[in-house]
Amino acid sequence: MQTLNRREFLRAAMLAGCGWPFARYLHAARPPSSCVVVGAGLSGLAAAHHLAKRGWKVTVLEARDRPGGRVSSYRFKQAPELVCEMGGEWIGKDQHHILDLCTEMNVTLEPHAFRLWLLLSGQLKSPGWQFSEPARTGWKKFAAAYKHYGPQEFRRLDNYDWYAWLRKIGFTEDDLRIREIIDSTDIGESMRDASALVEAESYAGSDYMNPDDTDEMDYHVKGGNSRLVDAVIARLPAGTVRLNSPVTGIFERSGMVTMATAQGKFTADACIFAAPSSVIPSIHFDPPLPPAKLEAAEQLEYGRIMKTQVLCSKRFWPAENFALMSDETSHEYFHTTQGQAGPMGILCSYAIGDKADVLAAEDEAGRREQMVRDLLAISPDAANAVVTTHSKAWQNDPWVHGAYAVYHPGQWLTLRPLLQRPHGKVLFAGEHLSEDSQGFMDGAVGTGVAAAKALLG
Ligand SMILES: Cc1cc2nc3c(=O)[nH]c(=O)nc-3n(C[C@H](O)[C@H](O)[C@H](O)COP(=O)(O)OP(=O)(O)OC[C@H]3O[C@@H](n4cnc5c(N)ncnc54)[C@H](O)[C@@H]3O)c2cc1C
């Protein structure tokens, strides 16, 4: 039997589902040349840049009072020389969509990889700890077999959650406890909530059993990831991006698309909708979206993630490239200002799921206390070194309702093709639709460029 790799399989499934709606432009009396992009995140900005370079008139409508969406660099006023990220952090060495954009925008990357300490039941383990032998053997066997999987196996995997699948292939309860802490930081929720197909695709080619594997956590934009956002906007014609402009309605009439905002209406030949699918139900589409697409938007969830940046007067942790996975409420810590000039430094706590909700329910003082309590396991110096904290609970963000899309078991092969499908002259882009980099800034850029290319024909 001839087997398809997962990408070929998904592409075939998607094309079967959606046809090629923009072929009609080939026969249009006037070639299309204008587009309104909804959302000034990396996806919308990459799309706008691609079209503007080819002479299209583009307007980007953004709901927030700043561009960048889930990319947002932050500086404490007590230490303005240090930069940290409230949203997207790492860029991977294999993530060619965003790497190409960084090169084009002349943005410099710096190393941002970490070594992993482990804190379980109050016991701190230094890098070098290992998973069990049965887990390592089971993983090796699975990773080898996965290369030969075909459509039937992909469907079977999509119906498993990642936790159940790892248990099935030999992971012990102790391994699963650790994997849950680590993998949930990638997934954005518990690994019991994630499709095993999505996770297998993401991890099968990585050095999964090596706790120090960077797995696309390699770089960071020097000076902050928002520099990339600013660089793209600087290349767009002045006035292209309109802030404080939430789109409330999208109408198609006589071959043109009109976007309604409180600031007025914007009409163009086409629209690229590059906002998260979680906001789709709040937008009035006319003609209406097919019920299945609307339901898919309602069903796709975004993970609960809370980032708390902990500004410290000195770097009391054991190494510049320090990262810690723990069963404490702060969940993960990493030294986000590694490589930036000291002596002050910022540890970022990255809490997922229920832990993110627990921290979000606290005020900033309560979170600071929690962070100090957890950090005392690293060093007694934590008590005096913590200066202040700054947090963002993405699950409470009104323009995403979470951090990044989490495809539950069975949803990757069902929801994603529906969400991807164009609606008349509205194309969809964004991290959640990426085939090869879902959840990442890379996926946002890739889908934005792909939507622009589909318009260009
Ligand atoms: C805490 C956190 C950590 C992350 N870590 C990483 C990481 O390490 N590496 C990585 O690669 N990725 C990471 N990501 C994911 C990455 O940030 C996102 O995948 C990417 O930035 C999404 O870009 P986007 O353009 O698809 O969506 P967004 O950035 O969400 O852009 C969409 C824009 O649409 C706007 N919008 C919404 N509704 C409307 C409306 N009605 N009208 C007009 N505009 C609207 C929003 O305000 C937003 O600006 C992280 C994300 C979070 C939250």
Short mmCIF file of C-alpha atoms and ligand atoms in Angstrom, two decimals:
data_model
loop_
_atom_site.label_atom_id
_atom_site.label_comp_id
_atom_site.label_asym_id
_atom_site.label_seq_id
_atom_site.Cartn_x
_atom_site.Cartn_y
_atom_site.Cartn_z
CA MET A 1 0.00 0.00 0.00
CA GLN A 2 1.28 3.45 -0.85
CA THR A 3 1.36 5.60 2.29
CA LEU A 4 0.91 9.37 2.39
CA ASN A 5 2.84 11.40 4.90
CA ARG A 6 0.69 13.40 7.27
CA ARG A 7 1.09 16.66 5.37
CA GLU A 8 0.07 15.08 2.05
CA PHE A 9 -2.83 13.37 3.75
CA LEU A 10 -4.09 16.61 5.31
CA ARG A 11 -3.68 18.58 2.13
CA ALA A 12 -5.68 15.99 0.20
CA ALA A 13 -8.41 16.02 2.88
CA MET A 14 -8.52 19.81 2.85
CA LEU A 15 -8.67 20.24 -0.89
CA ALA A 16 -11.42 17.65 -1.11
CA GLY A 17 -13.33 19.72 1.43
CA CYS A 18 -12.93 23.24 0.13
CA GLY A 19 -12.37 23.40 -3.61
CA TRP A 20 -10.57 26.43 -5.01
CA PRO A 21 -12.79 29.46 -4.51
CA PHE A 22 -10.49 32.13 -5.82
CA ALA A 23 -10.28 30.69 -9.32
CA ARG A 24 -13.23 32.98 -10.09
CA TYR A 25 -10.85 35.93 -9.96
CA LEU A 26 -9.09 34.56 -12.99
CA HIS A 27 -12.24 35.37 -14.98
CA ALA A 28 -13.14 38.63 -13.23
CA ALA A 29 -13.56 41.70 -15.44
CA ARG A 30 -11.06 43.62 -13.31
CA PRO A 31 -8.24 41.87 -11.50
CA PRO A 32 -8.61 42.28 -7.73
CA SER A 33 -6.18 44.72 -6.17
CA SER A 34 -7.51 45.70 -2.75
CA CYS A 35 -7.86 43.81 0.51
CA VAL A 36 -8.94 44.52 4.05
CA VAL A 37 -7.11 42.43 6.61
CA VAL A 38 -8.81 41.81 9.96
CA GLY A 39 -6.22 41.63 12.76
CA ALA A 40 -2.74 43.14 13.08
CA GLY A 41 -1.09 40.06 14.58
CA LEU A 42 1.82 38.45 12.75
CA SER A 43 -0.55 36.61 10.44
CA GLY A 44 -2.44 39.71 9.29
CA LEU A 45 0.73 41.78 9.04
CA ALA A 46 2.55 39.12 7.00
CA ALA A 47 -0.44 38.95 4.63
CA ALA A 48 -0.60 42.75 4.34
CA HIS A 49 3.12 42.99 3.67
CA HIS A 50 2.97 40.32 0.97
CA LEU A 51 0.09 42.05 -0.83
CA ALA A 52 1.46 45.59 -0.43
CA LYS A 53 4.79 44.49 -1.94
CA ARG A 54 2.86 43.50 -5.05
CA GLY A 55 1.08 46.83 -5.33
CA TRP A 56 -2.21 45.96 -3.63
CA LYS A 57 -4.04 48.58 -1.60
CA VAL A 58 -4.31 47.11 1.88
CA THR A 59 -5.99 48.26 5.08
CA VAL A 60 -5.44 46.37 8.34
CA LEU A 61 -8.18 46.74 10.97
CA GLU A 62 -7.07 45.97 14.51
CA ALA A 63 -9.32 45.83 17.59
CA ARG A 64 -6.62 46.63 20.17
CA ASP A 65 -4.83 49.90 20.82
CA ARG A 66 -1.55 48.26 19.73
CA PRO A 67 -0.47 45.99 16.87
CA GLY A 68 1.12 42.54 17.32
CA GLY A 69 -1.76 40.61 18.88
CA ARG A 70 -0.22 37.74 20.80
CA VAL A 71 3.27 39.20 20.31
CA SER A 72 3.87 41.83 22.95
CA SER A 73 7.27 42.70 24.43
CA TYR A 74 7.39 44.32 27.86
CA ARG A 75 9.89 46.39 29.88
CA PHE A 76 9.59 47.12 33.62
CA LYS A 77 10.05 50.79 34.46
CA GLN A 78 12.46 49.70 37.25
CA ALA A 79 14.70 47.98 34.64
CA PRO A 80 14.04 49.42 31.17
CA GLU A 81 17.25 47.85 29.84
CA LEU A 82 15.64 44.38 30.11
CA VAL A 83 13.00 43.05 27.74
CA CYS A 84 10.61 40.14 28.21
CA GLU A 85 7.64 38.71 26.31
CA MET A 86 4.04 38.64 27.51
CA GLY A 87 3.07 36.47 24.50
CA GLY A 88 5.05 34.57 21.82
CA GLU A 89 8.61 33.89 23.01
CA TRP A 90 10.67 31.38 21.02
CA ILE A 91 11.54 31.09 17.37
CA GLY A 92 12.68 27.64 16.20
CA LYS A 93 15.70 26.87 14.07
CA ASP A 94 13.48 25.02 11.55
CA GLN A 95 10.65 27.56 11.41
CA HIS A 96 11.30 28.90 7.95
CA HIS A 97 8.22 31.16 7.59
CA ILE A 98 9.21 33.40 10.48
CA LEU A 99 12.95 33.00 9.93
CA ASP A 100 12.52 34.26 6.35
CA LEU A 101 10.47 37.22 7.59
CA CYS A 102 13.12 38.08 10.21
CA THR A 103 15.79 37.99 7.51
CA GLU A 104 13.74 40.15 5.15
CA MET A 105 13.04 42.64 7.96
CA ASN A 106 16.68 42.70 9.01
CA VAL A 107 15.77 41.69 12.53
CA THR A 108 18.54 40.06 14.60
CA LEU A 109 17.95 36.83 16.52
CA GLU A 110 19.75 35.81 19.70
CA PRO A 111 20.06 32.40 21.43
CA HIS A 112 17.18 31.65 23.79
CA ALA A 113 17.53 27.91 24.55
CA PHE A 114 17.45 26.52 28.09
CA ARG A 115 18.54 23.58 30.24
CA LEU A 116 15.86 21.98 32.31
CA TRP A 117 15.81 21.56 36.11
CA LEU A 118 12.95 19.63 37.70
CA LEU A 119 11.11 20.38 40.96
CA LEU A 120 8.77 17.59 42.09
CA SER A 121 7.28 17.35 45.58
CA GLY A 122 9.81 19.92 46.76
CA GLN A 123 12.83 17.92 45.43
CA LEU A 124 15.04 19.80 42.98
CA LYS A 125 16.79 17.78 40.26
CA SER A 126 19.58 19.28 38.14
CA PRO A 127 19.82 18.74 34.36
CA GLY A 128 20.78 15.17 33.52
CA TRP A 129 17.64 13.50 34.93
CA GLN A 130 16.10 10.85 32.69
CA PHE A 131 12.80 9.25 31.79
CA SER A 132 12.32 5.53 32.56
CA GLU A 133 13.70 2.76 30.36
CA PRO A 134 10.20 1.51 29.31
CA ALA A 135 9.30 5.04 28.21
CA ARG A 136 12.50 5.43 26.20
CA THR A 137 12.08 2.04 24.52
CA GLY A 138 8.37 2.63 23.82
CA TRP A 139 9.07 6.03 22.34
CA LYS A 140 11.85 4.77 20.08
CA LYS A 141 9.56 2.10 18.68
CA PHE A 142 6.68 4.52 18.14
CA ALA A 143 8.81 7.24 16.51
CA ALA A 144 10.19 4.69 14.04
CA ALA A 145 6.72 3.31 13.23
CA TYR A 146 5.18 6.78 12.88
CA LYS A 147 7.30 7.47 9.79
CA HIS A 148 5.28 4.80 7.97
CA TYR A 149 1.82 5.76 9.22
CA GLY A 150 -0.93 6.24 6.63
CA PRO A 151 -4.47 7.71 6.68
CA GLN A 152 -5.95 4.91 8.81
CA GLU A 153 -3.33 5.28 11.53
CA PHE A 154 -3.62 9.10 11.44
CA ARG A 155 -7.38 8.85 12.03
CA ARG A 156 -6.83 6.41 14.88
CA LEU A 157 -4.22 8.67 16.49
CA ASP A 158 -6.45 11.77 16.14
CA ASN A 159 -9.05 9.98 18.26
CA TYR A 160 -6.59 9.40 21.14
CA ASP A 161 -5.50 12.01 23.63
CA TRP A 162 -1.74 12.36 24.07
CA TYR A 163 -1.73 11.10 27.68
CA ALA A 164 -3.61 7.92 26.80
CA TRP A 165 -1.35 7.32 23.80
CA LEU A 166 1.90 7.67 25.79
CA ARG A 167 0.54 5.33 28.46
CA LYS A 168 -0.34 2.85 25.74
CA ILE A 169 3.21 2.86 24.34
CA GLY A 170 4.87 2.24 27.72
CA PHE A 171 5.22 5.47 29.71
CA THR A 172 5.01 4.87 33.48
CA GLU A 173 2.91 6.96 35.88
CA ASP A 174 6.07 8.88 36.94
CA ASP A 175 7.00 9.59 33.30
CA LEU A 176 3.46 10.74 32.57
CA ARG A 177 3.46 13.06 35.56
CA ILE A 178 6.58 14.81 34.22
CA ARG A 179 5.45 14.76 30.58
CA GLU A 180 2.17 16.33 31.66
CA ILE A 181 4.03 19.28 33.20
CA ILE A 182 6.33 19.70 30.19
CA ASP A 183 3.97 18.99 27.29
CA SER A 184 1.15 21.09 28.69
CA THR A 185 3.41 24.14 28.29
CA ASP A 186 3.51 23.40 24.53
CA ILE A 187 -0.12 22.40 24.26
CA GLY A 188 -1.56 25.20 26.39
CA GLU A 189 -3.78 22.78 28.32
CA SER A 190 -3.41 19.30 29.80
CA MET A 191 -2.09 16.65 27.42
CA ARG A 192 -5.29 14.77 28.20
CA ASP A 193 -7.03 17.48 26.14
CA ALA A 194 -4.81 17.25 23.06
CA SER A 195 -5.19 15.17 19.92
CA ALA A 196 -2.44 12.53 19.86
CA LEU A 197 -2.08 13.12 16.11
CA VAL A 198 -1.20 16.80 16.59
CA GLU A 199 1.32 16.00 19.33
CA ALA A 200 2.83 13.02 17.51
CA GLU A 201 3.42 15.23 14.49
CA SER A 202 5.01 17.88 16.63
CA TYR A 203 7.26 15.54 18.65
CA ALA A 204 7.99 12.52 16.43
CA GLY A 205 10.92 14.21 14.70
CA SER A 206 12.31 15.72 17.91
CA ASP A 207 14.62 14.31 20.55
CA TYR A 208 11.55 13.83 22.77
CA MET A 209 13.22 11.75 25.48
CA ASN A 210 16.01 14.27 26.00
CA PRO A 211 14.83 16.86 28.57
CA ASP A 212 17.31 19.39 27.13
CA ASP A 213 16.04 19.11 23.56
CA THR A 214 15.16 22.66 22.46
CA ASP A 215 12.32 21.50 20.15
CA GLU A 216 11.91 24.81 18.27
CA MET A 217 12.77 26.86 21.37
CA ASP A 218 16.00 28.22 19.96
CA TYR A 219 15.93 31.98 19.40
CA HIS A 220 14.32 35.24 20.31
CA VAL A 221 14.39 38.62 18.56
CA LYS A 222 17.17 40.73 20.07
CA GLY A 223 15.45 43.67 21.76
CA GLY A 224 12.08 41.85 21.88
CA ASN A 225 9.79 40.08 19.43
CA SER A 226 7.70 43.25 19.01
CA ARG A 227 10.63 44.55 16.95
CA LEU A 228 9.54 42.19 14.19
CA VAL A 229 6.00 43.57 14.34
CA ASP A 230 7.32 47.15 14.21
CA ALA A 231 9.64 46.33 11.31
CA VAL A 232 6.79 44.91 9.19
CA ILE A 233 4.58 47.93 9.92
CA ALA A 234 7.43 50.31 9.01
CA ARG A 235 7.48 48.75 5.50
CA LEU A 236 3.72 49.24 4.96
CA PRO A 237 2.44 52.54 3.54
CA ALA A 238 1.68 55.02 6.35
CA GLY A 239 -1.85 54.65 7.72
CA THR A 240 -2.27 51.02 6.59
CA VAL A 241 -2.87 49.76 10.14
CA ARG A 242 -5.88 51.21 11.94
CA LEU A 243 -5.91 50.55 15.67
CA ASN A 244 -8.97 50.60 17.97
CA SER A 245 -11.06 49.29 15.08
CA PRO A 246 -12.84 46.08 16.05
CA VAL A 247 -14.67 44.61 13.08
CA THR A 248 -18.30 43.88 13.95
CA GLY A 249 -19.71 42.89 10.56
CA ILE A 250 -18.53 41.46 7.23
CA PHE A 251 -20.82 41.85 4.21
CA GLU A 252 -20.39 40.70 0.62
CA ARG A 253 -22.34 42.56 -2.08
CA SER A 254 -21.85 42.75 -5.85
CA GLY A 255 -18.45 41.10 -5.69
CA MET A 256 -17.06 43.44 -3.03
CA VAL A 257 -16.53 42.83 0.71
CA THR A 258 -17.32 45.48 3.33
CA MET A 259 -16.03 45.40 6.90
CA ALA A 260 -18.01 47.39 9.47
CA THR A 261 -16.34 49.03 12.48
CA ALA A 262 -17.46 51.79 14.86
CA GLN A 263 -15.03 54.05 12.96
CA GLY A 264 -16.68 53.44 9.60
CA LYS A 265 -16.90 50.95 6.75
CA PHE A 266 -14.04 49.59 4.66
CA THR A 267 -14.72 48.02 1.25
CA ALA A 268 -12.30 45.97 -0.86
CA ASP A 269 -12.09 43.19 -3.45
CA ALA A 270 -11.30 40.65 -0.73
CA CYS A 271 -10.82 40.17 2.99
CA ILE A 272 -8.23 38.17 4.88
CA PHE A 273 -9.66 37.35 8.28
CA ALA A 274 -6.54 36.93 10.45
CA ALA A 275 -8.18 37.17 13.87
CA PRO A 276 -8.53 34.12 16.16
CA SER A 277 -11.48 31.85 15.38
CA SER A 278 -12.74 32.47 18.93
CA VAL A 279 -13.96 35.95 17.90
CA ILE A 280 -15.86 34.70 14.82
CA PRO A 281 -19.16 34.11 16.71
CA SER A 282 -19.20 37.79 17.75
CA ILE A 283 -19.05 39.02 14.13
CA HIS A 284 -22.10 39.39 11.91
CA PHE A 285 -21.47 37.75 8.52
CA ASP A 286 -23.81 38.46 5.61
CA PRO A 287 -24.22 36.12 3.78
CA PRO A 288 -24.13 34.11 7.01
CA LEU A 289 -21.39 31.58 7.68
CA PRO A 290 -22.42 27.97 7.09
CA PRO A 291 -23.65 26.54 10.43
CA ALA A 292 -20.88 23.90 10.45
CA LYS A 293 -18.19 26.57 10.17
CA LEU A 294 -19.74 28.68 12.91
CA GLU A 295 -20.00 25.62 15.15
CA ALA A 296 -16.36 24.77 14.47
CA ALA A 297 -15.40 28.30 15.59
CA GLU A 298 -17.46 27.86 18.74
CA GLN A 299 -15.88 24.47 19.48
CA LEU A 300 -12.21 25.22 18.95
CA GLU A 301 -10.73 26.16 22.32
CA TYR A 302 -7.73 28.31 23.15
CA GLY A 303 -5.46 27.24 26.01
CA ARG A 304 -5.39 28.91 29.41
CA ILE A 305 -1.93 30.39 29.90
CA MET A 306 -0.76 32.91 32.45
CA LYS A 307 2.64 34.53 32.15
CA THR A 308 4.02 36.23 35.26
CA GLN A 309 7.27 38.12 34.79
CA VAL A 310 9.23 38.24 38.04
CA LEU A 311 11.74 41.09 38.15
CA CYS A 312 14.67 40.23 40.46
CA SER A 313 17.43 42.46 41.80
CA LYS A 314 19.99 39.70 41.21
CA ARG A 315 20.20 36.44 39.27
CA PHE A 316 20.04 33.94 42.14
CA TRP A 317 19.27 30.94 39.91
CA PRO A 318 21.93 28.34 39.06
CA ALA A 319 22.65 29.23 35.40
CA GLU A 320 22.02 31.89 32.74
CA ASN A 321 20.12 29.30 30.68
CA PHE A 322 18.08 28.15 33.68
CA ALA A 323 14.59 26.70 33.17
CA LEU A 324 12.53 24.75 35.68
CA MET A 325 9.50 22.51 35.31
CA SER A 326 7.63 22.00 38.56
CA ASP A 327 4.46 20.70 40.15
CA GLU A 328 4.05 24.04 41.94
CA THR A 329 1.41 26.57 40.86
CA SER A 330 3.99 28.67 39.00
CA HIS A 331 4.45 25.55 36.79
CA GLU A 332 7.45 26.56 34.64
CA TYR A 333 10.15 29.17 35.15
CA PHE A 334 12.76 30.27 32.66
CA HIS A 335 15.31 33.03 32.77
CA THR A 336 13.88 35.11 29.97
CA THR A 337 16.61 37.78 30.12
CA GLN A 338 19.45 35.33 29.52
CA GLY A 339 22.16 37.04 27.51
CA GLN A 340 20.87 40.50 28.46
CA ALA A 341 23.16 42.62 30.63
CA GLY A 342 22.65 42.14 34.43
CA PRO A 343 22.77 42.32 37.39
CA MET A 344 18.96 42.43 37.45
CA GLY A 345 17.09 39.67 35.68
CA ILE A 346 13.57 38.45 34.90
CA LEU A 347 12.27 34.95 35.56
CA CYS A 348 9.12 34.17 33.61
CA SER A 349 6.54 31.88 35.19
CA TYR A 350 4.50 30.08 32.54
CA ALA A 351 1.42 28.51 34.12
CA ILE A 352 -1.03 26.35 32.20
CA GLY A 353 -4.67 25.30 32.52
CA ASP A 354 -6.06 25.19 36.08
CA LYS A 355 -2.81 26.61 37.48
CA ALA A 356 -3.22 29.60 35.13
CA ASP A 357 -6.74 30.13 36.47
CA VAL A 358 -5.56 29.89 40.09
CA LEU A 359 -2.91 32.55 39.48
CA ALA A 360 -5.28 34.73 37.45
CA ALA A 361 -7.71 34.78 40.38
CA GLU A 362 -5.00 36.35 42.61
CA ASP A 363 -4.07 40.02 42.53
CA GLU A 364 -0.49 41.03 41.65
CA ALA A 365 0.56 41.01 45.33
CA GLY A 366 -0.85 37.49 45.78
CA ARG A 367 0.98 36.27 42.68
CA ARG A 368 4.22 37.81 43.92
CA GLU A 369 3.87 35.90 47.21
CA GLN A 370 3.18 32.66 45.35
CA MET A 371 6.25 33.18 43.12
CA VAL A 372 8.52 33.85 46.11
CA ARG A 373 7.19 30.73 47.88
CA ASP A 374 7.93 28.56 44.83
CA LEU A 375 11.33 30.15 44.16
CA LEU A 376 12.58 29.49 47.68
CA ALA A 377 13.11 25.90 46.53
CA ILE A 378 15.81 27.28 44.21
CA SER A 379 17.55 29.61 46.65
CA PRO A 380 16.86 31.41 49.95
CA ASP A 381 17.92 34.60 48.11
CA ALA A 382 14.53 34.59 46.38
CA ALA A 383 12.94 36.10 49.49
CA ASN A 384 14.82 39.40 49.11
CA ALA A 385 15.56 39.44 45.40
CA VAL A 386 12.03 39.64 43.98
CA VAL A 387 11.31 43.30 43.18
CA THR A 388 7.94 43.15 41.47
CA THR A 389 5.82 41.16 39.01
CA HIS A 390 3.82 41.85 35.86
CA SER A 391 1.28 39.35 34.51
CA LYS A 392 -1.00 38.54 31.66
CA ALA A 393 -3.77 35.92 31.78
CA TRP A 394 -4.45 35.14 28.13
CA GLN A 395 -7.61 33.20 28.93
CA ASN A 396 -9.13 36.54 29.97
CA ASP A 397 -8.05 38.40 26.85
CA PRO A 398 -11.17 39.59 24.99
CA TRP A 399 -9.57 39.34 21.53
CA VAL A 400 -8.40 35.70 21.78
CA HIS A 401 -9.97 34.09 24.89
CA GLY A 402 -6.81 32.02 25.37
CA ALA A 403 -3.20 31.67 24.28
CA TYR A 404 -3.27 29.41 21.24
CA ALA A 405 -5.66 26.90 19.71
CA VAL A 406 -5.88 23.46 21.31
CA TYR A 407 -7.28 20.77 19.03
CA HIS A 408 -8.99 18.17 21.19
CA PRO A 409 -9.03 14.51 20.16
CA GLY A 410 -10.91 14.10 16.88
CA GLN A 411 -10.89 17.84 16.06
CA TRP A 412 -7.80 18.22 13.91
CA LEU A 413 -9.29 16.35 10.97
CA THR A 414 -12.79 17.75 11.42
CA LEU A 415 -12.71 21.36 12.71
CA ARG A 416 -9.59 22.60 11.03
CA PRO A 417 -10.69 21.99 7.39
CA LEU A 418 -14.00 23.76 8.16
CA LEU A 419 -12.29 26.76 9.71
CA GLN A 420 -9.82 26.92 6.85
CA ARG A 421 -12.50 27.00 4.16
CA PRO A 422 -12.99 30.48 2.59
CA HIS A 423 -16.39 32.15 2.85
CA GLY A 424 -17.10 33.92 -0.43
CA LYS A 425 -14.33 36.45 -0.77
CA VAL A 426 -13.19 36.12 2.81
CA LEU A 427 -10.07 34.00 3.35
CA PHE A 428 -8.99 32.86 6.78
CA ALA A 429 -5.50 32.90 8.29
CA GLY A 430 -3.90 32.66 11.70
CA GLU A 431 -1.88 30.37 13.92
CA HIS A 432 -4.86 28.01 14.46
CA LEU A 433 -5.00 27.11 10.76
CA SER A 434 -1.36 26.29 10.22
CA GLU A 435 -0.69 22.83 8.90
CA ASP A 436 2.96 22.64 9.89
CA SER A 437 3.32 25.12 12.76
CA GLN A 438 0.02 25.38 14.61
CA GLY A 439 0.28 27.36 17.83
CA PHE A 440 3.44 29.17 16.75
CA MET A 441 4.31 32.62 15.41
CA ASP A 442 5.73 30.69 12.48
CA GLY A 443 2.27 29.27 11.76
CA ALA A 444 0.77 32.75 11.94
CA VAL A 445 3.25 34.10 9.36
CA GLY A 446 2.91 31.03 7.13
CA THR A 447 -0.88 31.15 6.95
CA GLY A 448 -0.87 34.93 6.38
CA VAL A 449 1.51 34.61 3.44
CA ALA A 450 -0.45 31.62 2.08
CA ALA A 451 -3.72 33.61 2.14
CA ALA A 452 -2.04 36.52 0.34
CA LYS A 453 -0.64 34.12 -2.28
CA ALA A 454 -4.10 32.60 -2.80
CA LEU A 455 -5.41 36.09 -3.59
CA LEU A 456 -2.56 36.85 -5.94
CA GLY A 457 -3.34 33.64 -7.83
C1 LIG B 1 1.57 33.18 26.41
C2 LIG B 1 1.90 32.82 24.99
C3 LIG B 1 3.11 32.21 24.72
C4 LIG B 1 3.44 31.89 23.40
N1 LIG B 1 4.67 31.35 23.12
C5 LIG B 1 5.04 31.16 21.85
C6 LIG B 1 6.37 30.80 21.52
O1 LIG B 1 7.22 30.66 22.39
N2 LIG B 1 6.69 30.64 20.20
C7 LIG B 1 5.78 30.84 19.21
O2 LIG B 1 6.14 30.71 18.04
N3 LIG B 1 4.51 31.18 19.50
C8 LIG B 1 4.13 31.36 20.78
N4 LIG B 1 2.88 31.77 21.08
C9 LIG B 1 1.88 31.80 20.01
C10 LIG B 1 2.03 33.00 19.11
O3 LIG B 1 2.16 34.16 19.89
C11 LIG B 1 0.78 33.06 18.24
O4 LIG B 1 0.64 31.82 17.57
C12 LIG B 1 0.83 34.13 17.17
O5 LIG B 1 1.35 35.34 17.66
C13 LIG B 1 -0.58 34.32 16.63
O6 LIG B 1 -0.60 35.27 15.62
P1 LIG B 1 -1.94 35.51 14.81
O7 LIG B 1 -1.66 36.62 13.89
O8 LIG B 1 -2.45 34.24 14.28
O9 LIG B 1 -3.01 35.94 15.91
P2 LIG B 1 -3.02 37.28 16.92
O10 LIG B 1 -1.61 37.57 17.26
O11 LIG B 1 -3.95 36.91 17.95
O12 LIG B 1 -3.53 38.38 15.95
C14 LIG B 1 -4.89 38.52 15.67
C15 LIG B 1 -5.28 39.96 15.88
O13 LIG B 1 -6.68 40.10 15.59
C16 LIG B 1 -7.19 41.07 16.46
N5 LIG B 1 -8.65 40.96 16.51
C17 LIG B 1 -9.41 40.08 17.19
N6 LIG B 1 -10.70 40.31 16.96
C18 LIG B 1 -10.78 41.35 16.10
C19 LIG B 1 -11.84 42.05 15.49
N7 LIG B 1 -13.11 41.72 15.70
N8 LIG B 1 -11.54 43.10 14.67
C20 LIG B 1 -10.26 43.45 14.43
N9 LIG B 1 -9.21 42.81 15.00
C21 LIG B 1 -9.46 41.76 15.81
C22 LIG B 1 -6.50 40.77 17.77
O14 LIG B 1 -6.54 41.87 18.64
C23 LIG B 1 -5.09 40.44 17.30
O15 LIG B 1 -4.26 41.57 17.33
C24 LIG B 1 2.53 32.14 22.37
C25 LIG B 1 1.31 32.76 22.65
C26 LIG B 1 1.00 33.11 23.94
C27 LIG B 1 -0.29 33.82 24.22
#
